[in-house]
Short mmCIF file of C-alpha atoms in Angstrom, two decimals:
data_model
loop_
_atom_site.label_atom_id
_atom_site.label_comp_id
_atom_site.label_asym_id
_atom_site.label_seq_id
_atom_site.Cartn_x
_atom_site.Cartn_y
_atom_site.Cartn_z
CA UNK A 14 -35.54 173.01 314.27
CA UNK A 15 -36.50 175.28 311.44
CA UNK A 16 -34.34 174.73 308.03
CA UNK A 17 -33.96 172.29 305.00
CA UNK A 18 -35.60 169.72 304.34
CA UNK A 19 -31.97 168.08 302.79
CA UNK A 20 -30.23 169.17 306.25
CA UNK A 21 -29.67 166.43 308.53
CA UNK A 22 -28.73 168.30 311.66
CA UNK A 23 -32.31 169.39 311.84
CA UNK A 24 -33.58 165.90 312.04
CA UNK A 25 -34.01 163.32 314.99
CA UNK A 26 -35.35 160.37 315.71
CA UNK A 27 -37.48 161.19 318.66
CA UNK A 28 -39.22 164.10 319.71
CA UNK A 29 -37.21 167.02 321.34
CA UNK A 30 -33.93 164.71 320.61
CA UNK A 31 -30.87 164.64 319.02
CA UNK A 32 -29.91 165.30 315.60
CA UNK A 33 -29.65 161.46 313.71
CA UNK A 34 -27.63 163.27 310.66
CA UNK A 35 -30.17 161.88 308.41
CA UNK A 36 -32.81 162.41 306.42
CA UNK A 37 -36.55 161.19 305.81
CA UNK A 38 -37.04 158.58 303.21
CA UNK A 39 -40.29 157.09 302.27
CA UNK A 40 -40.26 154.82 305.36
CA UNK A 41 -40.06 157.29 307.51
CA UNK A 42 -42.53 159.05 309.41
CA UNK A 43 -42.18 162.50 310.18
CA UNK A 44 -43.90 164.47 312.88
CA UNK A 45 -43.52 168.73 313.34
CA UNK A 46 -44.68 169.50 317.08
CA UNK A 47 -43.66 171.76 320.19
CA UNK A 48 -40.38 170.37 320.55
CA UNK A 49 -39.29 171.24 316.48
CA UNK A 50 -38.39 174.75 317.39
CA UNK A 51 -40.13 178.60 317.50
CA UNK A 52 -42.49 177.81 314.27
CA UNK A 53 -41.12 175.63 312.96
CA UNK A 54 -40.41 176.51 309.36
CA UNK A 55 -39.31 173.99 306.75
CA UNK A 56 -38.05 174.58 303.24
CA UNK A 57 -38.39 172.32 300.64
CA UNK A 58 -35.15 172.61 299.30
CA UNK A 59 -34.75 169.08 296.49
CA UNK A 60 -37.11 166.11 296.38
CA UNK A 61 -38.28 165.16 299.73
CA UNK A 62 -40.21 162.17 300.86
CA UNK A 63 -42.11 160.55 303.86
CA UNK A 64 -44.44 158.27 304.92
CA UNK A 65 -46.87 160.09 307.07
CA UNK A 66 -46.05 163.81 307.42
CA UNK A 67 -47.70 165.05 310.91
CA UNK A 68 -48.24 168.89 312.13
CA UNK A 69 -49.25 168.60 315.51
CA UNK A 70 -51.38 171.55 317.69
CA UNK A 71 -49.53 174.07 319.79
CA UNK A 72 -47.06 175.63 317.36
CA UNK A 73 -46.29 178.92 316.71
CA UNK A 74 -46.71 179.90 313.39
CA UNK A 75 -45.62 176.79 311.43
CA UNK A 76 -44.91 177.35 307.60
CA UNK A 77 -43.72 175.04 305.00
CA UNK A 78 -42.28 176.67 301.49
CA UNK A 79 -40.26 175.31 298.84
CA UNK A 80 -40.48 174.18 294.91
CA UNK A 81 -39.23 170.70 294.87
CA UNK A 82 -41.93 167.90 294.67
CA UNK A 83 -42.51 165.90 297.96
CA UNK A 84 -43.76 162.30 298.16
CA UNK A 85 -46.10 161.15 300.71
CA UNK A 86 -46.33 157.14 300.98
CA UNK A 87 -48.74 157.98 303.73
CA UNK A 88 -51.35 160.08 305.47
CA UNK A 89 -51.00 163.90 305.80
CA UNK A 90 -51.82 165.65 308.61
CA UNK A 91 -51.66 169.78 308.98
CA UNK A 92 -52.47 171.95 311.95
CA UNK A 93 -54.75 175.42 311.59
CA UNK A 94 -53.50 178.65 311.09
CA UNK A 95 -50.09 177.51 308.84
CA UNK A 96 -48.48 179.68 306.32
CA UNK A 97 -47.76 177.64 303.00
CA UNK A 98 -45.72 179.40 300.51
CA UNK A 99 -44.58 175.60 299.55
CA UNK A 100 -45.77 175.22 295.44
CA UNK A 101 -43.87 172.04 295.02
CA UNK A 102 -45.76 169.19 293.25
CA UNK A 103 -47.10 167.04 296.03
CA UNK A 104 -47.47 163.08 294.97
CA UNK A 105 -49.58 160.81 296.88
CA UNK A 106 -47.97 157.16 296.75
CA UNK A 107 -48.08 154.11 298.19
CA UNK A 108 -46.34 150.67 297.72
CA UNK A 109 -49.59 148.72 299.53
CA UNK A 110 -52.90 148.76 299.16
CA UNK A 111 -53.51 150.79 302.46
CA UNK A 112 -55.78 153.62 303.57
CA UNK A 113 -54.52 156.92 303.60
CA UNK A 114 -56.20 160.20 304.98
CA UNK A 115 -55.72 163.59 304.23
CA UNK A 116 -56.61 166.64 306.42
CA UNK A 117 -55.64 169.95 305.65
CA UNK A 118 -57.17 171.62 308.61
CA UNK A 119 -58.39 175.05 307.23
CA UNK A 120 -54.97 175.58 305.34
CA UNK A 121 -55.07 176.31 301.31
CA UNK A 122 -52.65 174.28 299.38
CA UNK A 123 -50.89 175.68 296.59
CA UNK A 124 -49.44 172.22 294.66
CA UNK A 125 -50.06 170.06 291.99
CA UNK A 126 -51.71 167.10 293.28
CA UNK A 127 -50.94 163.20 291.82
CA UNK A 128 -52.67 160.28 293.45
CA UNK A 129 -50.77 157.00 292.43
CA UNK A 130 -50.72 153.64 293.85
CA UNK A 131 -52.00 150.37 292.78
CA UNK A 132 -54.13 149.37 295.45
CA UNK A 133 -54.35 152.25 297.87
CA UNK A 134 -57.08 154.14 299.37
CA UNK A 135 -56.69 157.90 300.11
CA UNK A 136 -59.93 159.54 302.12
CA UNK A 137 -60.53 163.22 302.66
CA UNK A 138 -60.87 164.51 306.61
CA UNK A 139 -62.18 167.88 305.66
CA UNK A 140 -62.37 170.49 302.83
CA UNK A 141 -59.73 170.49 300.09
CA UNK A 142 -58.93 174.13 298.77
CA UNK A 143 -56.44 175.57 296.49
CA UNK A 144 -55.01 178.58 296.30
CA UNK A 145 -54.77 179.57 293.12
CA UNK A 146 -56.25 178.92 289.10
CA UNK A 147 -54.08 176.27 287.58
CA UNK A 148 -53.77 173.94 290.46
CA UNK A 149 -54.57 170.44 288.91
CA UNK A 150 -55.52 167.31 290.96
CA UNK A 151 -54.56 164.02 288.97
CA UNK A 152 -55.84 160.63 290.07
CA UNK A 153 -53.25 158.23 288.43
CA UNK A 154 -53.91 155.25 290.12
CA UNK A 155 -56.13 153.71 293.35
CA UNK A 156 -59.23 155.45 294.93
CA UNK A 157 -59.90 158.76 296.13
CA UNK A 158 -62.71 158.95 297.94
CA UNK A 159 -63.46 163.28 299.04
CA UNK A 160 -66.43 161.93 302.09
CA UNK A 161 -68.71 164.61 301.21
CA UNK A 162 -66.20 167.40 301.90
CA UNK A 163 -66.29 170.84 299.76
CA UNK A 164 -63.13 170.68 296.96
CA UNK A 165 -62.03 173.38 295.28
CA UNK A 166 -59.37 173.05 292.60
CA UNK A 167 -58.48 174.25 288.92
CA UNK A 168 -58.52 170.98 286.85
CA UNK A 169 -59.33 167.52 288.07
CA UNK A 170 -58.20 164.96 285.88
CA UNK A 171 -58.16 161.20 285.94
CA UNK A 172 -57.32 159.45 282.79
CA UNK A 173 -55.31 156.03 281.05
CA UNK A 174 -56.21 152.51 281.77
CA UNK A 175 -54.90 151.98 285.56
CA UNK A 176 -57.32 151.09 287.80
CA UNK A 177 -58.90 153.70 289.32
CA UNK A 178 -61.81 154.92 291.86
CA UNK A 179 -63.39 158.04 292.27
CA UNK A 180 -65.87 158.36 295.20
CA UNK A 181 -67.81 161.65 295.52
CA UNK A 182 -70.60 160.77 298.02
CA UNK A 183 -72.22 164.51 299.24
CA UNK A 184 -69.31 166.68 297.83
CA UNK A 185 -69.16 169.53 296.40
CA UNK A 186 -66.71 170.18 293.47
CA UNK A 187 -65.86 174.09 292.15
CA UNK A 188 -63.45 173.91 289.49
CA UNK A 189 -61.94 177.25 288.09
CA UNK A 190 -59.92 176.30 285.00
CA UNK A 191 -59.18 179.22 282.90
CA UNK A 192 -56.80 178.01 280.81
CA UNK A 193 -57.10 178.55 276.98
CA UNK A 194 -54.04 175.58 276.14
CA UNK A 195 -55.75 173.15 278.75
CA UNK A 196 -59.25 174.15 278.68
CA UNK A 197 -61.27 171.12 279.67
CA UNK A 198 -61.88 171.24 283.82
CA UNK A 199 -62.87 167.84 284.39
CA UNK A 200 -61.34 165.23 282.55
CA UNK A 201 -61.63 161.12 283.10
CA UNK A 202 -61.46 158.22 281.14
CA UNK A 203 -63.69 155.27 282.27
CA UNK A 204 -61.19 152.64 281.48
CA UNK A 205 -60.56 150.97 284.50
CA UNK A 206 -62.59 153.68 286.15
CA UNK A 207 -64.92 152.96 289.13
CA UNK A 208 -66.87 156.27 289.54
CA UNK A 209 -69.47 156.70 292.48
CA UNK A 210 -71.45 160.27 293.38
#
């Protein structure tokens, strides 16, 4: 049902079931569908994490807010038509080189981005748009590959000596950095840095 994040009556193991008293960790994959409850709506309430986080079709006005940062060791997956108030920093991770995708279904995000793990692969499903100037997207570590699809963000930046991949194929990239203390939009190192249009 609707609530915390941190509250572990609101969690079960199995769709429509009972409550586990526990909490995601990074292992843990965590679906929101017909059976969570009218919405449902989740807050954010202290550092969160998952492995795959899942919005399924067929809810009723689903929202996610919040200002902690969430960790997601795996793919993410939201449904059309959700309200996101959430403007926690969002980190992409992974402990294995895996692939990863990433659809945000028509929804505009309003976090930090961080792509970081050695190895992994994360792959865009569909358009990636931000909500507001100052939203930065940070590729620390693995490949990001955006598969043609429109991106709109404030800063992208993707620097140090990790190793690193940046596939652009078709896309499109709009960045809006107005910043006068940060002023440079696109930012990457080629250390370690495979690059591909």
């Amino acid at each position: 049902a609707s609530g915390n994040w941190t509250d572990p009556t609101k969690w079960s193991t199995s769709s429509g079931g009972p409550s586990c008293s526990c909490v995601p960790t990074q292992n843990d994959n965590v679906v929101f569908d017909t059976q969570s409850g009218f919405g449902p709506s989740v807050t954010i309430n202290a550092q969160a994490y998952c492995k795959d986080m899942t919005w399924t079709g067929g809810l009723s006005s689903p929202s996610i807010a919040g200002t902690f940062p969430l960790d997601i060791y795996g793919s993410l997956t939201l449904t059309p038509g959700m309200s996101i108030t959430y403007t926690g920093a969002i980190g992409f991770k992974s402990f294995a080189a895996s692939l990863r995708t990433i659809t945000t279904a028509g929804n505009q995000l309003r976090s930090a981005l961080t792509f970081d793990g050695a190895g992994a692969q994360w792959v865009l499903q569909d358009p990636l748009v931000t909500f507001n100037n100052g939203t930065v997207l940070t590729l620390s570590q693995g490949s990001l590959n955006t598969n043609g699809q429109f991106v709109y963000l404030s800063r992208l930046n993707s620097t140090g000596s990790l190793a690193r991949a940046l596939t652009l194929g078709s896309s499109i990239i709009e960045l809006t950095n107005t910043s006068t203390s940060a002023p440079v939009a696109w930012q990457i190192n080629s250390t370690n840095m495979n690059f591909s249009g």
